mmCIF file of C-alpha atoms and ligand atoms in Angstrom:
data_model
loop_
_atom_site.group_PDB
_atom_site.id
_atom_site.type_symbol
_atom_site.label_atom_id
_atom_site.label_comp_id
_atom_site.label_asym_id
_atom_site.label_seq_id
_atom_site.Cartn_x
_atom_site.Cartn_y
_atom_site.Cartn_z
ATOM 1 C CA MET R 1 -0.023 -0.063 0.084
ATOM 2 C CA THR R 2 1.157 3.458 -0.697
ATOM 3 C CA THR R 3 2.076 5.666 2.044
ATOM 4 C CA LYS R 4 0.796 9.259 2.095
ATOM 5 C CA GLY R 5 0.900 12.077 4.554
ATOM 6 C CA PHE R 6 -2.314 13.093 6.126
ATOM 7 C CA ILE R 7 -2.200 16.799 7.279
ATOM 8 C CA PHE R 8 -4.829 17.998 9.716
ATOM 9 C CA ASP R 9 -5.973 21.532 10.494
ATOM 10 C CA LEU R 10 -7.083 21.841 13.979
ATOM 11 C CA ASP R 11 -9.770 24.301 14.652
ATOM 12 C CA GLY R 12 -12.902 23.390 12.691
ATOM 13 C CA VAL R 13 -11.639 19.986 11.780
ATOM 14 C CA ILE R 14 -10.357 18.254 14.998
ATOM 15 C CA VAL R 15 -12.083 20.319 17.595
ATOM 16 C CA ASP R 16 -14.303 23.268 17.404
ATOM 17 C CA THR R 17 -12.213 26.005 19.315
ATOM 18 C CA ALA R 18 -13.934 28.647 17.106
ATOM 19 C CA LYS R 19 -16.501 29.109 19.903
ATOM 20 C CA TYR R 20 -13.931 29.910 22.607
ATOM 21 C CA HIS R 21 -12.054 32.219 19.860
ATOM 22 C CA PHE R 22 -15.553 34.030 19.710
ATOM 23 C CA LEU R 23 -16.155 34.361 23.402
ATOM 24 C CA ALA R 24 -12.722 35.611 24.009
ATOM 25 C CA TRP R 25 -12.781 38.096 21.132
ATOM 26 C CA LYS R 26 -16.150 39.167 21.757
ATOM 27 C CA ASP R 27 -15.174 40.051 25.463
ATOM 28 C CA LEU R 28 -12.255 41.999 24.071
ATOM 29 C CA ALA R 29 -14.160 43.864 21.375
ATOM 30 C CA SER R 30 -16.785 44.967 23.850
ATOM 31 C CA SER R 31 -14.164 46.347 26.169
ATOM 32 C CA LEU R 32 -13.198 48.526 23.344
ATOM 33 C CA GLY R 33 -16.984 49.511 22.162
ATOM 34 C CA ILE R 34 -16.635 47.399 19.060
ATOM 35 C CA PRO R 35 -19.639 45.243 18.105
ATOM 36 C CA PHE R 36 -18.560 41.940 17.312
ATOM 37 C CA THR R 37 -20.972 39.043 15.557
ATOM 38 C CA GLU R 38 -20.677 35.500 15.081
ATOM 39 C CA ALA R 39 -20.707 36.092 11.200
ATOM 40 C CA GLN R 40 -17.614 38.375 11.731
ATOM 41 C CA ASN R 41 -16.249 35.386 13.900
ATOM 42 C CA GLU R 42 -16.647 33.285 10.728
ATOM 43 C CA GLN R 43 -14.190 35.593 8.890
ATOM 44 C CA LEU R 44 -11.711 34.949 11.564
ATOM 45 C CA LYS R 45 -11.472 31.039 11.066
ATOM 46 C CA GLY R 46 -7.965 29.945 10.084
ATOM 47 C CA VAL R 47 -6.798 33.576 10.470
ATOM 48 C CA SER R 48 -3.791 34.303 12.538
ATOM 49 C CA ARG R 49 -4.070 35.920 16.130
ATOM 50 C CA VAL R 50 -2.294 38.956 14.935
ATOM 51 C CA GLU R 51 -4.532 39.288 11.543
ATOM 52 C CA SER R 52 -7.852 38.766 13.675
ATOM 53 C CA LEU R 53 -7.031 41.563 16.094
ATOM 54 C CA ASN R 54 -6.315 43.678 12.868
ATOM 55 C CA LYS R 55 -9.631 42.923 11.316
ATOM 56 C CA ILE R 56 -11.686 43.631 14.658
ATOM 57 C CA LEU R 57 -9.847 46.943 15.060
ATOM 58 C CA THR R 58 -10.653 47.836 11.262
ATOM 59 C CA TRP R 59 -14.212 46.790 11.755
ATOM 60 C CA GLY R 60 -14.518 48.999 14.801
ATOM 61 C CA ASN R 61 -12.436 52.070 13.191
ATOM 62 C CA VAL R 62 -10.146 51.769 16.201
ATOM 63 C CA THR R 63 -6.251 52.575 15.948
ATOM 64 C CA MET R 64 -3.759 51.888 18.638
ATOM 65 C CA ASN R 65 0.018 51.832 19.152
ATOM 66 C CA PRO R 66 2.107 48.550 18.880
ATOM 67 C CA GLU R 67 2.441 48.206 22.658
ATOM 68 C CA GLN R 68 -1.475 48.394 23.278
ATOM 69 C CA PHE R 69 -1.950 46.053 20.436
ATOM 70 C CA SER R 70 0.556 43.599 21.770
ATOM 71 C CA SER R 71 -1.061 43.791 25.056
ATOM 72 C CA LEU R 72 -4.825 43.091 23.745
ATOM 73 C CA MET R 73 -3.175 40.065 21.960
ATOM 74 C CA ASN R 74 -2.017 38.857 25.298
ATOM 75 C CA GLU R 75 -5.163 39.615 26.961
ATOM 76 C CA LYS R 76 -7.305 37.633 24.393
ATOM 77 C CA ASN R 77 -5.146 34.660 24.631
ATOM 78 C CA LYS R 78 -5.335 34.752 28.602
ATOM 79 C CA ALA R 79 -9.184 34.607 28.135
ATOM 80 C CA TYR R 80 -8.821 31.906 25.552
ATOM 81 C CA LEU R 81 -6.864 29.841 27.370
ATOM 82 C CA THR R 82 -9.137 29.599 30.366
ATOM 83 C CA PHE R 83 -11.629 27.842 28.064
ATOM 84 C CA ILE R 84 -9.049 25.427 26.564
ATOM 85 C CA ASP R 85 -8.041 24.642 29.998
ATOM 86 C CA GLN R 86 -11.378 22.941 30.589
ATOM 87 C CA MET R 87 -11.288 21.097 27.242
ATOM 88 C CA THR R 88 -11.567 17.172 27.421
ATOM 89 C CA GLU R 89 -11.771 14.517 24.888
ATOM 90 C CA ASP R 90 -15.396 14.827 24.685
ATOM 91 C CA GLU R 91 -14.906 17.743 22.396
ATOM 92 C CA ILE R 92 -13.206 15.899 19.642
ATOM 93 C CA LEU R 93 -15.428 16.240 16.534
ATOM 94 C CA PRO R 94 -17.056 13.093 15.110
ATOM 95 C CA GLY R 95 -15.161 10.639 13.034
ATOM 96 C CA VAL R 96 -11.611 12.033 14.078
ATOM 97 C CA VAL R 97 -10.492 9.226 16.560
ATOM 98 C CA HIS R 98 -11.870 6.521 14.134
ATOM 99 C CA LEU R 99 -9.995 8.187 11.253
ATOM 100 C CA LEU R 100 -6.676 8.581 13.251
ATOM 101 C CA ASP R 101 -6.896 4.880 14.309
ATOM 102 C CA LYS R 102 -7.285 3.863 10.940
ATOM 103 C CA LEU R 103 -4.560 5.748 9.365
ATOM 104 C CA LEU R 104 -2.360 4.510 12.080
ATOM 105 C CA GLU R 105 -3.326 0.875 11.628
ATOM 106 C CA MET R 106 -2.501 1.493 7.866
ATOM 107 C CA GLY R 107 0.937 2.867 8.538
ATOM 108 C CA GLN R 108 -0.099 6.241 7.082
ATOM 109 C CA LYS R 109 1.829 9.391 8.202
ATOM 110 C CA ILE R 110 0.068 11.964 10.312
ATOM 111 C CA ALA R 111 0.792 15.799 10.771
ATOM 112 C CA LEU R 112 -0.965 18.763 12.078
ATOM 113 C CA GLY R 113 -0.853 22.056 9.908
ATOM 114 C CA SER R 114 -2.766 24.734 12.177
ATOM 115 C CA ALA R 115 -2.396 28.438 12.397
ATOM 116 C CA SER R 116 -2.811 28.211 16.188
ATOM 117 C CA LYS R 117 0.156 28.784 18.574
ATOM 118 C CA ASN R 118 -1.808 26.970 20.920
ATOM 119 C CA ALA R 119 -2.141 23.733 18.707
ATOM 120 C CA LYS R 120 0.014 21.343 20.795
ATOM 121 C CA LEU R 121 -1.642 22.432 24.220
ATOM 122 C CA ILE R 122 -4.934 21.847 22.692
ATOM 123 C CA LEU R 123 -4.024 18.423 21.377
ATOM 124 C CA GLU R 124 -2.620 17.624 24.910
ATOM 125 C CA LYS R 125 -6.067 18.443 26.417
ATOM 126 C CA VAL R 126 -7.864 16.208 24.308
ATOM 127 C CA ASN R 127 -5.407 13.523 24.374
ATOM 128 C CA LEU R 128 -4.624 13.315 20.593
ATOM 129 C CA LEU R 129 -1.022 14.520 20.560
ATOM 130 C CA GLY R 130 0.116 10.670 20.481
ATOM 131 C CA TYR R 131 -1.059 10.456 17.046
ATOM 132 C CA PHE R 132 0.893 13.152 15.270
ATOM 133 C CA ASP R 133 4.328 12.236 13.465
ATOM 134 C CA CYS R 134 4.891 16.107 13.124
ATOM 135 C CA ILE R 135 3.288 19.270 14.114
ATOM 136 C CA VAL R 136 3.417 22.582 12.333
ATOM 137 C CA ASP R 137 1.523 25.413 13.876
ATOM 138 C CA GLY R 138 1.490 29.427 14.332
ATOM 139 C CA ASN R 139 4.934 29.148 16.016
ATOM 140 C CA HIS R 140 6.659 27.653 13.115
ATOM 141 C CA VAL R 141 5.211 29.424 10.048
ATOM 142 C CA SER R 142 6.138 33.018 8.922
ATOM 143 C CA LYS R 143 3.564 33.315 6.207
ATOM 144 C CA ALA R 144 -0.215 32.529 6.883
ATOM 145 C CA LYS R 145 -2.721 30.511 4.852
ATOM 146 C CA PRO R 146 -3.327 30.822 1.837
ATOM 147 C CA ASP R 147 0.165 30.552 1.809
ATOM 148 C CA PRO R 148 1.190 26.966 1.574
ATOM 149 C CA GLU R 149 4.268 27.139 4.031
ATOM 150 C CA VAL R 150 2.363 25.282 6.779
ATOM 151 C CA PHE R 151 1.515 22.407 4.615
ATOM 152 C CA LEU R 152 4.803 22.209 2.691
ATOM 153 C CA ARG R 153 6.642 22.133 6.289
ATOM 154 C CA GLY R 154 4.213 19.505 7.493
ATOM 155 C CA ALA R 155 5.283 17.288 4.315
ATOM 156 C CA SER R 156 8.913 18.041 4.914
ATOM 157 C CA GLY R 157 8.548 17.019 8.544
ATOM 158 C CA LEU R 158 6.718 13.775 7.459
ATOM 159 C CA GLY R 159 9.730 13.138 5.018
ATOM 160 C CA LEU R 160 7.272 13.247 2.151
ATOM 161 C CA GLU R 161 6.864 15.261 -1.202
ATOM 162 C CA ALA R 162 3.982 17.542 -1.224
ATOM 163 C CA THR R 163 2.254 15.769 -3.858
ATOM 164 C CA GLN R 164 2.147 12.497 -1.576
ATOM 165 C CA CYS R 165 0.146 14.643 1.072
ATOM 166 C CA VAL R 166 -3.594 15.119 1.772
ATOM 167 C CA VAL R 167 -5.144 18.135 3.709
ATOM 168 C CA PHE R 168 -8.180 18.237 5.649
ATOM 169 C CA GLU R 169 -9.312 21.784 6.163
ATOM 170 C CA ASP R 170 -12.297 24.001 7.021
ATOM 171 C CA ALA R 171 -11.237 27.337 6.070
ATOM 172 C CA VAL R 172 -11.241 28.631 2.558
ATOM 173 C CA ALA R 173 -7.676 30.080 3.021
ATOM 174 C CA GLY R 174 -6.404 26.601 3.964
ATOM 175 C CA ILE R 175 -8.075 24.912 0.988
ATOM 176 C CA LYS R 176 -6.189 27.431 -1.108
ATOM 177 C CA ALA R 177 -2.964 26.832 0.564
ATOM 178 C CA ALA R 178 -3.426 22.807 0.105
ATOM 179 C CA ASN R 179 -4.061 23.602 -3.613
ATOM 180 C CA ALA R 180 -0.964 25.707 -3.875
ATOM 181 C CA ALA R 181 0.946 22.990 -2.279
ATOM 182 C CA GLN R 182 -0.390 20.582 -5.094
ATOM 183 C CA MET R 183 -1.898 18.478 -2.170
ATOM 184 C CA ILE R 184 -5.269 16.590 -2.416
ATOM 185 C CA SER R 185 -7.566 19.085 -0.536
ATOM 186 C CA ILE R 186 -10.511 17.972 1.436
ATOM 187 C CA GLY R 187 -12.706 20.533 2.734
ATOM 188 C CA ILE R 188 -14.613 20.099 6.018
ATOM 189 C CA GLY R 189 -17.913 22.026 6.038
ATOM 190 C CA LYS R 190 -20.192 23.535 3.286
ATOM 191 C CA SER R 191 -19.435 23.096 -0.453
ATOM 192 C CA GLU R 192 -20.905 26.650 -0.884
ATOM 193 C CA TYR R 193 -17.882 28.041 0.638
ATOM 194 C CA LEU R 194 -15.349 25.321 0.147
ATOM 195 C CA TYR R 195 -15.997 24.850 -3.702
ATOM 196 C CA GLU R 196 -12.154 24.936 -4.531
ATOM 197 C CA ALA R 197 -11.584 21.660 -2.376
ATOM 198 C CA ASP R 198 -11.250 18.451 -4.529
ATOM 199 C CA LEU R 199 -13.554 16.860 -2.032
ATOM 200 C CA VAL R 200 -16.048 18.295 0.524
ATOM 201 C CA LEU R 201 -17.435 16.410 3.420
ATOM 202 C CA VAL R 202 -19.599 17.742 6.087
ATOM 203 C CA GLY R 203 -17.583 16.136 8.745
ATOM 204 C CA LEU R 204 -14.673 13.635 8.929
ATOM 205 C CA ASP R 205 -17.290 11.053 9.988
ATOM 206 C CA HIS R 206 -18.354 11.274 6.174
ATOM 207 C CA LEU R 207 -15.211 9.674 5.047
ATOM 208 C CA SER R 208 -16.120 6.267 3.996
ATOM 209 C CA ASP R 209 -13.643 3.420 3.602
ATOM 210 C CA VAL R 210 -13.902 3.406 -0.187
ATOM 211 C CA LEU R 211 -13.162 7.155 -0.182
ATOM 212 C CA LEU R 212 -10.309 6.596 1.967
ATOM 213 C CA THR R 213 -8.883 3.950 -0.247
ATOM 214 C CA HIS R 214 -9.303 6.237 -3.279
ATOM 215 C CA VAL R 215 -7.366 9.016 -1.234
ATOM 216 C CA ILE R 216 -4.498 6.654 -0.505
ATOM 217 C CA ASN R 217 -4.169 5.142 -3.801
ATOM 218 C CA ALA R 218 -4.623 8.384 -5.831
ATOM 219 C CA SER R 219 -1.391 8.707 -8.013
ATOM 220 C CA SER R 220 -2.002 12.469 -7.907
ATOM 221 C CA LYS R 221 -4.364 15.233 -7.030
ATOM 222 C CA ASN R 222 -5.828 15.126 -10.818
ATOM 223 C CA SER R 223 -6.331 11.426 -10.821
ATOM 224 C CA PHE R 224 -8.041 11.644 -7.339
ATOM 225 C CA LYS R 225 -10.610 14.335 -8.915
ATOM 226 C CA ILE R 226 -11.253 12.115 -11.754
ATOM 227 C CA ASN R 227 -11.769 9.006 -9.764
ATOM 228 C CA ILE R 228 -14.323 10.397 -7.340
ATOM 229 C CA LYS R 229 -16.535 11.774 -10.081
HETATM 230 P P1 LIG D 301 -4.195 31.102 18.272
HETATM 231 P P2 LIG D 301 -6.760 26.632 12.786
HETATM 232 C C1 LIG D 301 -6.847 29.051 13.681
HETATM 233 O O1 LIG D 301 -6.939 27.670 13.894
HETATM 234 C C2 LIG D 301 -8.336 29.470 14.218
HETATM 235 O O2 LIG D 301 -9.142 29.127 13.252
HETATM 236 C C3 LIG D 301 -8.206 31.139 14.082
HETATM 237 O O3 LIG D 301 -9.739 31.591 14.564
HETATM 238 C C4 LIG D 301 -7.254 31.550 15.175
HETATM 239 O O4 LIG D 301 -7.072 32.894 15.297
HETATM 240 C C5 LIG D 301 -5.818 31.022 14.724
HETATM 241 O O5 LIG D 301 -5.895 29.485 14.684
HETATM 242 C C6 LIG D 301 -4.912 31.164 15.791
HETATM 243 O O6 LIG D 301 -4.981 30.933 16.930
HETATM 244 O O7 LIG D 301 -4.612 32.577 18.921
HETATM 245 O O8 LIG D 301 -4.378 30.127 19.298
HETATM 246 O O9 LIG D 301 -2.811 31.135 18.078
HETATM 247 O O10 LIG D 301 -7.977 26.551 11.950
HETATM 248 O O11 LIG D 301 -5.572 26.992 11.818
HETATM 249 O O12 LIG D 301 -6.376 25.121 13.388
HETATM 250 MG MG1 LIG D 302 -9.516 25.659 10.830
#
């Protein structure tokens, strides 16, 4: 059997931490008098912490000096970590553990490719860290998704070519990054947003054994697309 590298995004694919980002950003925004909605939070998915704060300040038409900016970033992260601290295995999204077990059993390689600087801590909290051969997160990249850097580093960390890798992603920018890296891109969420992905599933629990076999045996991104049509 061929060996592929399976690169997982974290928030929106393995766990739903977006709800905690929302609560922490909402508190911070309201302390600045900036309204912040769940729809705006959607636009922060997959976006780095710095960029998220930049967006919120732009929406609220608020400017500040670098010291204030950095202190708000710390404040938001402190609030976010109080939620992360309470996380347990119960918060792992459906189908994740089953898929990870299956990949392990099949001798496939597994990596994380996330924008979060808290990724390792979150994987520890939900007891999944042991599955990952390589972790690339917000601490290791200089260019955010849609730049392919995070996934290219994941491939090299696994000792594989980019074309031997598959990405699971819930954010449009992440799908663009996977495509730019020439990896098979599997969108997790709604096809109305993730239409650039090679395949879209509502959740990892919808990845059937037949589809997984197609993914593993695909000789290229293009042949995968043709085979699943
Ligand atoms: P942190 P992902 C992303 O995670 C989140 O979707 C995004 O909302 C967040 O701003 C970003 O991580 C940075 O997170 O503040 O923990 O460094 O989807 O790339 O796993
Ligand atoms: Mg995500």
